[in-house]
Each structure stands twice: as structure tokens, then as C-alpha cells.
Amino acid sequence: MHFDKLKILTLILGLTGQLVAQSFEGRIRYQNTCQSSDPNFKKEYCDLITDSIQDYYFKKGNYKYQSIGVEGWTLYLKKQNTIYAKTKKSKTVFANKANKQTAPETGEIQINRNVITILGYPCDELILTTPNRIQKYYYHSRTSLKPRYLKKHKYGNVNQIIKRTRAIPLKTIWILKDQNIELISQAIEIENLELNDSLFTIPNTVEIQN
């Protein structure tokens, strides 16, 4: 009897370990908004972002996101550590290596526990404060992620953020101090999916420009 209980306990712990170790694969749908308290700010800029819906797909370090109803997309390929971006009116895809730091790497990092609930999930908050911006990330293990998948993704401090959150954020807030703009992106749907690798390929019909 003791042996059977031990076997069951070992099995449960083993399964739990596998679940915890797994990274999210599937789609997260975000709603984006933009706002500014500056009366002289051009409202047209925010109108391009506000209420736009964006789908984000992730699988084993590769990700792709695109706005609903828009031909453009952004694709990151882990093996190449490269970000590919296509605008809706161009047949050209612009490629940028993600190993270059484009945002200040140094800054004050603060983590607060159980700050907000998103889609029923209590989220912790990570705040990164740099001279020109404040970045806030709200995350939960529902979209857990192995940091090693993005450890070379220095662009936008992604590797540093994921190293601490160990999850894909369900909400982000970027406060651009010098422009007096606040960009908000919040998850409105989460779906686990087995994604086909073909989703993370570049069409042969486009031209790549470095």
C-alpha cells in the first residue's frame, strides 16, 4: 500500500513538473489603446492605434503578431534571432537583428504581486523605469514561458523582461515621457493551440531588406 501511494505521488509530481516546465503555445488577442494628456498632441496618431485588435502567436521561441484586417505583420524567428516586419502597403519585409539593445538596458525594476486581474487571472506587475519611459508588464503563469527561448532577444529589453516574468504579459503599458503618450495593450482572449510551423515562415513573394 505504501508503495502504491509513493508511485501515485511520484506520478503526480512528475506531471506537475511537466506542466510547470511547459511554455505557452497558441494565440493571445490584444486590444490596443493610445492616449495623451497633451492638448497639442496630434489625435490622428492615437486614432491609428486605439481600438485596434492584434493577434499574437507564440511557439517555442518564435512569435508573430498582426492586426485584424491588416495585411502587415511582425515575425520573430528564434533560430535567426531576427525580427521581420512587413507593412500593409509594401511587398518588402524589413529585417532587424534582435541582438542589438535599442532601449536603455539599465533602469529601476520593481515587482508588485497580485496587482490586477485579467481574464480571471491574478497578475503580478513588473515596472521598468528608464530616463525617457516607464514600462509596465502584467503577467500570470497561464502564459508561462521558458526564458531561454528569448535569451538572445535584446531588442526592447525583451530578454530582461522575460527573465523576470517567465511569462508572456497579458497587459503592457508604455508611458513615453518625452512624447507624453501612453500606449496600452491588454489581452482579451487566450487560446492554447498547436500551431503549424508554416505560420512562422516568410512568403516567397516578398523581398527582404536588411
Coordinates of C-alpha atoms in Angstrom, one line a residue:
M1 CA 0.0 0.0 0.0
H2 CA 2.8 2.4 0.9
F3 CA 4.5 1.5 -2.4
D4 CA 1.3 2.3 -4.4
K5 CA 0.9 5.7 -2.6
L6 CA 4.5 6.5 -3.4
K7 CA 4.1 5.6 -7.1
I8 CA 1.0 7.8 -7.3
L9 CA 2.7 10.7 -5.6
T10 CA 5.7 10.4 -7.8
L11 CA 3.4 10.3 -10.9
I12 CA 1.5 13.4 -9.7
L13 CA 4.8 15.3 -9.0
G14 CA 6.2 14.3 -12.4
L15 CA 3.1 15.5 -14.3
T16 CA 3.1 18.7 -12.3
G17 CA 6.7 19.3 -13.1
Q18 CA 6.0 18.8 -16.8
L19 CA 3.1 21.3 -16.7
V20 CA 5.1 23.9 -15.0
A21 CA 8.0 23.4 -17.4
Q22 CA 5.9 23.8 -20.5
S23 CA 5.8 27.1 -22.4
F24 CA 2.6 28.6 -23.8
E25 CA 1.8 27.7 -27.4
G26 CA -1.1 29.4 -29.0
R27 CA -2.8 32.7 -29.6
I28 CA -3.3 35.8 -27.4
R29 CA -5.6 38.5 -28.8
Y30 CA -4.9 42.0 -27.5
Q31 CA -6.8 45.3 -27.7
N32 CA -4.6 48.4 -28.1
T33 CA -5.3 51.9 -27.0
C34 CA -3.3 55.1 -27.1
Q35 CA -3.9 58.3 -25.0
S36 CA -2.2 61.6 -24.2
S37 CA -2.9 64.4 -21.8
D38 CA -1.1 66.9 -24.1
P39 CA -3.7 69.2 -25.7
N40 CA -1.4 69.8 -28.6
F41 CA -0.9 66.2 -29.4
K42 CA -2.0 65.0 -32.8
K43 CA -5.0 62.9 -32.1
E44 CA -4.7 61.2 -35.5
Y45 CA -1.6 59.3 -34.3
C46 CA -3.5 57.7 -31.4
D47 CA -6.5 57.0 -33.7
L48 CA -4.3 54.6 -35.7
I49 CA -3.7 52.6 -32.5
T50 CA -6.8 53.0 -30.4
D51 CA -9.2 50.0 -30.6
S52 CA -7.0 48.1 -32.9
I53 CA -7.1 44.3 -32.3
Q54 CA -3.9 42.3 -32.6
D55 CA -3.3 38.6 -32.6
Y56 CA -0.1 37.3 -31.1
Y57 CA 1.1 33.8 -31.8
F58 CA 3.9 32.0 -29.9
K59 CA 5.6 28.7 -30.3
K60 CA 9.0 27.6 -28.9
G61 CA 10.6 31.0 -29.1
N62 CA 9.1 32.1 -32.4
Y63 CA 6.4 34.7 -32.4
K64 CA 4.2 36.5 -34.9
Y65 CA 1.7 39.3 -34.4
Q66 CA -0.6 41.1 -36.8
S67 CA -3.6 43.4 -36.5
I68 CA -7.0 42.1 -37.6
G69 CA -7.9 43.1 -41.1
V70 CA -4.5 44.5 -41.9
E71 CA -2.0 42.8 -44.3
G72 CA 1.1 43.8 -42.3
W73 CA 2.7 41.6 -39.7
T74 CA 5.8 41.2 -37.5
L75 CA 7.6 37.9 -37.2
Y76 CA 10.5 36.8 -34.9
L77 CA 12.5 33.7 -35.7
K78 CA 14.4 32.4 -32.7
K79 CA 17.0 30.4 -34.8
Q80 CA 18.0 33.5 -36.7
N81 CA 17.4 35.9 -33.8
T82 CA 15.9 38.3 -36.3
I83 CA 12.7 40.4 -36.4
Y84 CA 10.9 40.7 -39.8
A85 CA 8.4 43.4 -40.3
K86 CA 6.0 43.9 -43.2
T87 CA 3.8 47.0 -43.6
K88 CA 0.4 46.6 -45.2
K89 CA 1.3 48.6 -48.4
S90 CA 4.7 47.2 -49.1
K91 CA 5.9 44.0 -50.6
T92 CA 9.2 44.5 -48.8
V93 CA 10.0 42.8 -45.5
F94 CA 12.4 44.7 -43.2
A95 CA 14.8 42.5 -41.2
N96 CA 16.5 43.6 -38.0
K97 CA 18.7 41.6 -35.7
A98 CA 17.3 41.3 -32.2
N99 CA 20.8 41.1 -30.6
K100 CA 21.1 44.9 -30.5
Q101 CA 19.9 46.8 -27.5
T102 CA 17.7 49.6 -28.6
A103 CA 16.3 50.7 -25.2
P104 CA 18.3 51.7 -22.1
E105 CA 19.4 48.4 -20.5
T106 CA 19.8 50.0 -17.1
G107 CA 16.9 51.2 -15.1
E108 CA 15.0 50.7 -11.9
I109 CA 13.0 47.5 -11.8
Q110 CA 10.1 47.0 -9.4
I111 CA 7.9 43.9 -9.0
N112 CA 4.5 44.0 -7.3
R113 CA 2.4 41.0 -6.5
N114 CA -1.3 40.4 -7.4
V115 CA -1.9 43.9 -8.7
I116 CA -4.7 43.3 -11.3
T117 CA -7.0 40.6 -12.6
I118 CA -7.1 40.0 -16.4
L119 CA -9.5 37.4 -17.9
G120 CA -9.8 35.9 -14.4
Y121 CA -6.1 35.6 -13.8
P122 CA -4.5 37.5 -10.9
C123 CA -1.4 39.2 -12.4
D124 CA 1.8 40.4 -10.9
E125 CA 3.3 43.7 -12.1
L126 CA 6.8 44.5 -13.3
I127 CA 7.7 48.1 -13.7
L128 CA 10.9 49.2 -15.6
T129 CA 11.7 52.8 -15.3
T130 CA 14.3 54.5 -17.5
P131 CA 15.0 58.2 -18.1
N132 CA 12.6 58.5 -21.0
R133 CA 9.9 55.9 -20.4
I134 CA 8.0 53.8 -17.9
Q135 CA 7.2 50.2 -19.0
K136 CA 4.6 48.2 -17.0
Y137 CA 4.0 44.5 -17.6
Y138 CA 1.3 42.4 -16.0
Y139 CA 1.7 38.6 -16.2
H140 CA 0.5 35.3 -14.9
S141 CA 1.7 31.7 -15.3
R142 CA -1.3 31.0 -17.6
T143 CA 1.0 32.1 -20.4
S144 CA 4.3 30.8 -18.9
L145 CA 7.4 31.0 -21.0
K146 CA 10.9 29.5 -20.7
P147 CA 13.3 32.5 -20.6
R148 CA 15.9 30.5 -22.6
Y149 CA 13.6 30.8 -25.7
L150 CA 14.2 34.6 -25.8
K151 CA 17.5 35.0 -24.0
K152 CA 19.2 36.5 -27.2
H153 CA 16.3 38.9 -27.8
K154 CA 17.9 42.1 -26.5
Y155 CA 15.7 44.3 -28.7
G156 CA 13.3 46.2 -26.5
N157 CA 14.7 44.6 -23.3
V158 CA 12.7 41.5 -24.1
N159 CA 15.2 39.1 -22.7
Q160 CA 15.5 41.0 -19.4
I161 CA 11.7 41.3 -19.0
I162 CA 11.0 37.6 -19.7
K163 CA 13.9 36.6 -17.5
R164 CA 11.9 38.0 -14.6
T165 CA 8.3 37.5 -15.6
R166 CA 8.8 34.0 -17.1
A167 CA 5.5 34.6 -18.9
I168 CA 4.1 36.4 -21.9
P169 CA 2.5 39.6 -20.5
L170 CA -1.3 39.8 -20.5
K171 CA -1.1 43.6 -20.4
T172 CA 1.6 46.2 -21.1
I173 CA 1.6 49.9 -20.5
W174 CA 4.3 52.1 -22.1
I175 CA 4.5 55.7 -20.9
L176 CA 6.7 57.7 -23.2
K177 CA 7.6 60.7 -21.1
D178 CA 9.2 62.9 -23.7
Q179 CA 6.2 62.5 -26.0
N180 CA 3.6 62.4 -23.3
I181 CA 2.0 59.3 -24.8
E182 CA 0.6 56.2 -23.0
L183 CA 0.3 53.0 -25.1
I184 CA -1.8 50.2 -23.6
S185 CA -2.2 46.7 -24.8
Q186 CA -4.4 44.2 -22.9
A187 CA -5.3 40.6 -23.6
I188 CA -9.0 40.0 -24.4
E189 CA -8.7 36.3 -25.4
I190 CA -6.2 33.4 -24.7
E191 CA -6.3 30.2 -26.7
N192 CA -4.0 27.2 -26.4
L193 CA -3.3 25.9 -29.9
E194 CA -1.0 23.5 -31.7
L195 CA 0.4 25.9 -34.2
N196 CA 1.7 24.8 -37.6
D197 CA 5.4 25.8 -38.3
S198 CA 4.2 27.3 -41.6
L199 CA 2.8 30.2 -39.6
F200 CA 6.3 31.3 -38.8
T201 CA 7.7 31.4 -42.4
I202 CA 8.3 34.3 -44.7
P203 CA 6.4 34.1 -48.0
N204 CA 8.5 33.7 -51.2
T205 CA 6.6 36.6 -52.8
V206 CA 8.2 39.3 -50.6
E207 CA 11.6 40.9 -50.8
I208 CA 13.8 41.0 -47.6
Q209 CA 15.7 44.2 -46.9
N210 CA 18.3 44.3 -44.1

